[in-house]
Structure formats: structure tokens, C-alpha cells
């Protein structure tokens, strides 16, 4: 992306110069500039809000400015028309296929956790929405947050366990007091381990693994509350 942006700015400056000197931008360069605009914008649309690392602050500011101008060229209506007509490498059709496949996986979640425990309903639904929209890592992170918050809350409130300990120790304490089965504790440790790999080592979790971990979180919490 950085090479494309660098060339885009180089040609953009020539384009501005051509308003004074008509020979400063050749026909081939004009075609290249238009092609780069399309390619760069397509990458941005396919990864909205994505991270682009630029080492130099001066270049970063220049690239940011050129991208902002590029976005000014396209209206929301133009983007929508392009997507619906199969543009941007058929992004809408690819997403529809993914939508259908993921929707088939998500049958309703039947639980016996009291609705008064609002954090579960908020975070579990959020984790499911993340997974459904292809944010597998986020789904696992939210699930682990729900698990940790529940163990701290229930351990301190009902069983007088310490709230100021890490998740690994919390899981082990719940297991030692028979508040979690061996299977439940192992599932909890798996969620913890994978969350740590995501956060600290940049692991990208497979879709099926992510969904399993989200559902395991629900099973663990049902075990705790029952």
C-alpha cells in the first residue's frame, strides 16, 4: 500500500502541475493515476478503518491528506452503486455468501441464566455479533472478559474468593472448591490461553474455533450459576 500511495502522490503533484504546464503529465501517467485511484480506494473499501503503518511522520501526514482527498471524490451513493453492481471484486456477493453460511451456524441460544445478570446478556450477544460479522478475535476477547468478570464477581460475592487475582488463578480456585468441573475448568483455561495469544502474540483465530469458545463461555457460566 505504501508504494502505491507514494506513486499516487507523485502523480497527483504532476496532475496539479499540468494545470500550468499541460505537458507535465503524459497520457500513460494519467491512466496510471486513474488506475491507482481505483486500486487504492478498493483496498480501503475492502478494509474500512484498517491500519496502514508508515514509519515517517512527514510521509504519514502526506499519505493521510491524499487519502482524505481521494475519499472526497467518491460519494456514498457512488460507493453503494459500485458495490451493488459487483464492483470492488464482488465484495457484496462475497459477504452475502459469508452471511448465509454464518447465519446457518447461529441457532438461538437457550439458557437458564437469569435475565437480571445483564452483563451476560450484553457481552454474550456482543460476542455473537462479532463472530457473525467475521470478527473472530474480538468474539474471543469479549467472551474472555465476560468469563473473567463473572468469576471475579461470583467468586467474591458468593464464595469469598479474592477478586484481585489473575484469571488463571481464579479458574484454579473455582476448580479447587468444586465450583467448576474438570471439563469446565479446562474450557475456561482454553479461552484464557487463546485470548492471551490473540492479545500478546497476534494470533488470528479460525472461525470454527472462535464460535466454539464463545459457546463454551456460555456453558461455563451456566455451570457456575447452577
CSV table of C-alpha atoms in Angstrom, one decimal:
chain,number,residue,atom,x,y,z
A,1,UNK,CA,0.0,0.0,0.0
A,2,UNK,CA,2.8,2.5,0.9
A,3,UNK,CA,4.4,2.1,-2.6
A,4,UNK,CA,1.0,2.8,-4.2
A,5,UNK,CA,0.4,5.8,-2.1
A,6,UNK,CA,3.9,7.2,-2.8
A,7,UNK,CA,3.4,6.8,-6.6
A,8,UNK,CA,-0.2,8.2,-6.2
A,9,UNK,CA,1.2,11.4,-4.6
A,10,UNK,CA,3.9,11.7,-7.2
A,11,UNK,CA,1.4,11.6,-10.0
A,12,UNK,CA,-1.0,13.8,-8.1
A,13,UNK,CA,1.6,16.5,-7.9
A,14,UNK,CA,2.2,16.2,-11.7
A,15,UNK,CA,-1.5,16.5,-12.2
A,16,UNK,CA,-1.6,19.8,-10.3
A,17,UNK,CA,1.4,20.9,-12.3
A,18,UNK,CA,-0.3,20.0,-15.6
A,19,UNK,CA,-2.9,22.7,-14.8
A,20,UNK,CA,0.0,25.2,-15.5
A,21,UNK,CA,2.2,23.0,-17.8
A,22,UNK,CA,0.0,20.8,-19.9
A,23,UNK,CA,2.9,18.6,-20.9
A,24,UNK,CA,3.9,17.7,-17.3
A,25,UNK,CA,1.6,14.6,-17.2
A,26,UNK,CA,1.7,12.1,-20.0
A,27,UNK,CA,-1.2,10.1,-21.2
A,28,UNK,CA,0.2,6.9,-19.8
A,29,UNK,CA,0.8,8.6,-16.4
A,30,UNK,CA,-2.8,9.9,-16.5
A,31,UNK,CA,-4.1,6.3,-17.0
A,32,UNK,CA,-1.8,5.1,-14.3
A,33,UNK,CA,-3.0,7.7,-11.9
A,34,UNK,CA,-6.7,6.8,-12.5
A,35,UNK,CA,-5.8,3.1,-12.1
A,36,UNK,CA,-4.0,3.7,-8.8
A,37,UNK,CA,-7.0,5.8,-7.5
A,38,UNK,CA,-9.3,2.8,-8.2
A,39,UNK,CA,-6.9,0.2,-6.7
A,40,UNK,CA,-6.2,2.2,-3.6
A,41,UNK,CA,-9.8,3.1,-3.0
A,42,UNK,CA,-10.9,-0.5,-3.5
A,43,UNK,CA,-8.4,-1.7,-0.8
A,44,UNK,CA,-9.7,0.9,1.5
A,45,UNK,CA,-13.3,-0.1,1.0
A,46,UNK,CA,-12.4,-3.8,1.5
A,47,UNK,CA,-10.7,-3.0,4.8
A,48,UNK,CA,-12.5,0.1,6.2
A,49,UNK,CA,-10.6,1.8,9.0
A,50,UNK,CA,-7.7,-0.6,8.6
A,51,UNK,CA,-4.2,0.1,9.9
A,52,UNK,CA,-1.5,1.3,7.5
A,53,UNK,CA,1.9,1.6,9.0
A,54,UNK,CA,4.1,4.5,7.8
A,55,UNK,CA,7.4,5.0,9.5
A,56,UNK,CA,8.0,8.6,8.6
A,57,UNK,CA,5.7,11.2,10.2
A,58,UNK,CA,6.1,13.5,7.2
A,59,UNK,CA,5.1,10.8,4.8
A,60,UNK,CA,2.2,9.7,7.1
A,61,UNK,CA,0.7,13.2,7.0
A,62,UNK,CA,1.1,13.4,3.2
A,63,UNK,CA,-0.5,10.0,2.7
A,64,UNK,CA,-3.3,10.8,5.1
A,65,UNK,CA,-4.0,14.0,3.2
A,66,UNK,CA,-4.0,12.3,-0.2
A,67,UNK,CA,-6.4,9.6,1.1
A,68,UNK,CA,-8.8,12.2,2.5
A,69,UNK,CA,-8.9,13.9,-0.9
A,70,UNK,CA,-9.5,10.5,-2.5
A,71,UNK,CA,-12.5,9.9,-0.3
A,72,UNK,CA,-13.9,13.3,-1.3
A,73,UNK,CA,-14.0,12.2,-4.9
A,74,UNK,CA,-16.5,9.3,-4.2
A,75,UNK,CA,-19.9,10.0,-2.7
A,76,UNK,CA,-21.7,7.4,-0.5
A,77,UNK,CA,-24.2,6.9,-3.3
A,78,UNK,CA,-21.4,6.1,-5.8
A,79,UNK,CA,-19.8,3.6,-3.5
A,80,UNK,CA,-23.2,1.9,-2.9
A,81,UNK,CA,-23.9,1.7,-6.7
A,82,UNK,CA,-20.4,0.3,-7.3
A,83,UNK,CA,-20.8,-2.3,-4.6
A,84,UNK,CA,-24.3,-3.4,-5.7
A,85,UNK,CA,-23.2,-3.7,-9.3
A,86,UNK,CA,-20.5,-6.2,-8.3
A,87,UNK,CA,-17.6,-3.8,-8.0
A,88,UNK,CA,-14.7,-3.9,-5.6
A,89,UNK,CA,-14.0,-7.6,-6.5
A,90,UNK,CA,-17.6,-8.5,-5.8
A,91,UNK,CA,-17.4,-7.6,-2.2
A,92,UNK,CA,-21.1,-7.6,-1.6
A,93,UNK,CA,-21.6,-11.1,-3.1
A,94,UNK,CA,-18.7,-12.5,-1.1
A,95,UNK,CA,-20.2,-11.0,2.1
A,96,UNK,CA,-23.6,-12.4,1.3
A,97,UNK,CA,-22.2,-15.9,0.9
A,98,UNK,CA,-20.4,-15.5,4.3
A,99,UNK,CA,-23.7,-14.1,5.8
A,100,UNK,CA,-25.6,-17.1,4.7
A,101,UNK,CA,-23.0,-19.6,6.0
A,102,UNK,CA,-22.7,-17.9,9.4
A,103,UNK,CA,-26.5,-17.5,9.8
A,104,UNK,CA,-26.9,-21.2,9.4
A,105,UNK,CA,-24.5,-21.7,12.3
A,106,UNK,CA,-26.4,-19.5,14.7
A,107,UNK,CA,-29.4,-21.2,16.0
A,108,UNK,CA,-30.9,-19.5,19.1
A,109,UNK,CA,-29.1,-19.8,22.3
A,110,UNK,CA,-31.2,-21.4,25.0
A,111,UNK,CA,-30.0,-20.6,28.6
A,112,UNK,CA,-31.2,-20.7,32.2
A,113,UNK,CA,-29.1,-17.8,33.4
A,114,UNK,CA,-31.4,-15.2,35.0
A,115,UNK,CA,-32.0,-12.1,32.9
A,116,UNK,CA,-31.1,-10.0,35.9
A,117,UNK,CA,-27.4,-10.8,35.1
A,118,UNK,CA,-27.4,-8.1,32.4
A,119,UNK,CA,-23.6,-8.3,31.8
A,120,UNK,CA,-24.0,-11.8,30.4
A,121,UNK,CA,-26.8,-10.8,28.0
A,122,UNK,CA,-24.9,-7.7,26.8
A,123,UNK,CA,-21.5,-9.3,26.4
A,124,UNK,CA,-22.6,-12.7,25.1
A,125,UNK,CA,-24.8,-11.1,22.4
A,126,UNK,CA,-21.9,-8.8,21.5
A,127,UNK,CA,-19.5,-11.7,21.2
A,128,UNK,CA,-22.0,-13.5,18.9
A,129,UNK,CA,-22.4,-10.3,16.8
A,130,UNK,CA,-18.7,-10.0,16.4
A,131,UNK,CA,-18.4,-13.6,15.3
A,132,UNK,CA,-21.3,-13.2,12.9
A,133,UNK,CA,-19.6,-10.2,11.3
A,134,UNK,CA,-16.3,-12.0,10.9
A,135,UNK,CA,-14.5,-10.5,13.9
A,136,UNK,CA,-13.4,-13.9,15.4
A,137,UNK,CA,-10.6,-12.4,17.6
A,138,UNK,CA,-13.0,-9.8,19.1
A,139,UNK,CA,-15.5,-12.5,19.9
A,140,UNK,CA,-13.0,-14.5,21.9
A,141,UNK,CA,-11.7,-11.4,23.7
A,142,UNK,CA,-15.2,-10.3,24.7
A,143,UNK,CA,-16.0,-13.9,25.8
A,144,UNK,CA,-12.9,-14.0,28.0
A,145,UNK,CA,-13.8,-10.6,29.5
A,146,UNK,CA,-17.2,-12.0,30.3
A,147,UNK,CA,-15.7,-15.1,31.9
A,148,UNK,CA,-13.2,-13.2,34.0
A,149,UNK,CA,-15.7,-10.6,35.2
A,150,UNK,CA,-18.1,-13.4,36.2
A,151,UNK,CA,-15.5,-15.4,38.1
A,152,UNK,CA,-14.4,-12.3,40.0
A,153,UNK,CA,-18.0,-11.2,40.7
A,154,UNK,CA,-19.4,-14.5,41.7
A,155,UNK,CA,-16.2,-15.7,43.5
A,156,UNK,CA,-16.1,-12.6,45.7
A,157,UNK,CA,-19.9,-12.3,46.3
A,158,UNK,CA,-20.9,-15.9,46.8
A,159,UNK,CA,-17.7,-17.8,47.7
A,160,UNK,CA,-15.5,-15.1,49.3
A,161,UNK,CA,-12.7,-15.7,46.8
A,162,UNK,CA,-10.2,-12.9,46.0
A,163,UNK,CA,-11.2,-10.5,43.2
A,164,UNK,CA,-7.7,-9.2,42.9
A,165,UNK,CA,-6.2,-12.2,41.2
A,166,UNK,CA,-5.5,-13.2,37.6
A,167,UNK,CA,-7.8,-15.3,35.5
A,168,UNK,CA,-5.6,-18.4,35.6
A,169,UNK,CA,-5.6,-18.4,39.4
A,170,UNK,CA,-9.4,-17.7,39.5
A,171,UNK,CA,-10.1,-20.7,37.4
A,172,UNK,CA,-8.0,-22.9,39.5
A,173,UNK,CA,-9.6,-21.6,42.7
A,174,UNK,CA,-13.1,-22.3,41.3
A,175,UNK,CA,-12.0,-25.8,40.4
A,176,UNK,CA,-10.4,-26.5,43.8
A,177,UNK,CA,-13.7,-25.5,45.5
A,178,UNK,CA,-15.7,-27.7,43.1
A,179,UNK,CA,-17.4,-24.7,41.7
A,180,UNK,CA,-16.2,-25.8,38.2
A,181,UNK,CA,-15.9,-29.3,36.9
A,182,UNK,CA,-12.7,-30.5,35.4
A,183,UNK,CA,-14.2,-30.1,31.9
A,184,UNK,CA,-15.4,-26.6,32.7
A,185,UNK,CA,-12.0,-25.5,34.1
A,186,UNK,CA,-10.2,-26.9,31.0
A,187,UNK,CA,-12.6,-25.0,28.7
A,188,UNK,CA,-12.0,-21.8,30.8
A,189,UNK,CA,-8.2,-22.2,30.5
A,190,UNK,CA,-8.5,-22.7,26.8
A,191,UNK,CA,-10.4,-19.5,26.4
A,192,UNK,CA,-7.8,-17.7,28.6
A,193,UNK,CA,-4.9,-19.2,26.7
A,194,UNK,CA,-6.2,-18.3,23.2
A,195,UNK,CA,-7.2,-14.8,24.4
A,196,UNK,CA,-3.6,-14.2,25.6
A,197,UNK,CA,-2.2,-15.5,22.3
A,198,UNK,CA,-4.5,-13.0,20.4
A,199,UNK,CA,-3.6,-10.1,22.6
A,200,UNK,CA,0.1,-10.7,23.1
A,201,UNK,CA,1.2,-12.7,20.0
A,202,UNK,CA,-1.2,-11.5,17.3
A,203,UNK,CA,-2.9,-14.9,16.8
A,204,UNK,CA,-5.8,-14.9,14.3
A,205,UNK,CA,-8.4,-17.5,15.4
A,206,UNK,CA,-10.2,-19.7,12.9
A,207,UNK,CA,-13.9,-19.1,12.6
A,208,UNK,CA,-14.9,-22.5,14.0
A,209,UNK,CA,-12.6,-22.2,16.9
A,210,UNK,CA,-13.9,-18.8,17.8
A,211,UNK,CA,-17.5,-19.9,17.8
A,212,UNK,CA,-16.7,-22.9,19.9
A,213,UNK,CA,-15.0,-20.7,22.5
A,214,UNK,CA,-18.0,-18.3,22.6
A,215,UNK,CA,-20.4,-21.2,23.2
A,216,UNK,CA,-18.1,-22.7,25.8
A,217,UNK,CA,-18.2,-19.5,27.7
A,218,UNK,CA,-22.0,-19.8,28.0
A,219,UNK,CA,-21.6,-23.4,29.1
A,220,UNK,CA,-19.1,-22.4,31.8
A,221,UNK,CA,-21.3,-19.7,33.2
A,222,UNK,CA,-24.3,-21.9,33.3
A,223,UNK,CA,-22.3,-24.3,35.3
A,224,UNK,CA,-21.2,-21.6,37.7
A,225,UNK,CA,-24.7,-20.2,38.2
A,226,UNK,CA,-26.3,-23.6,38.6
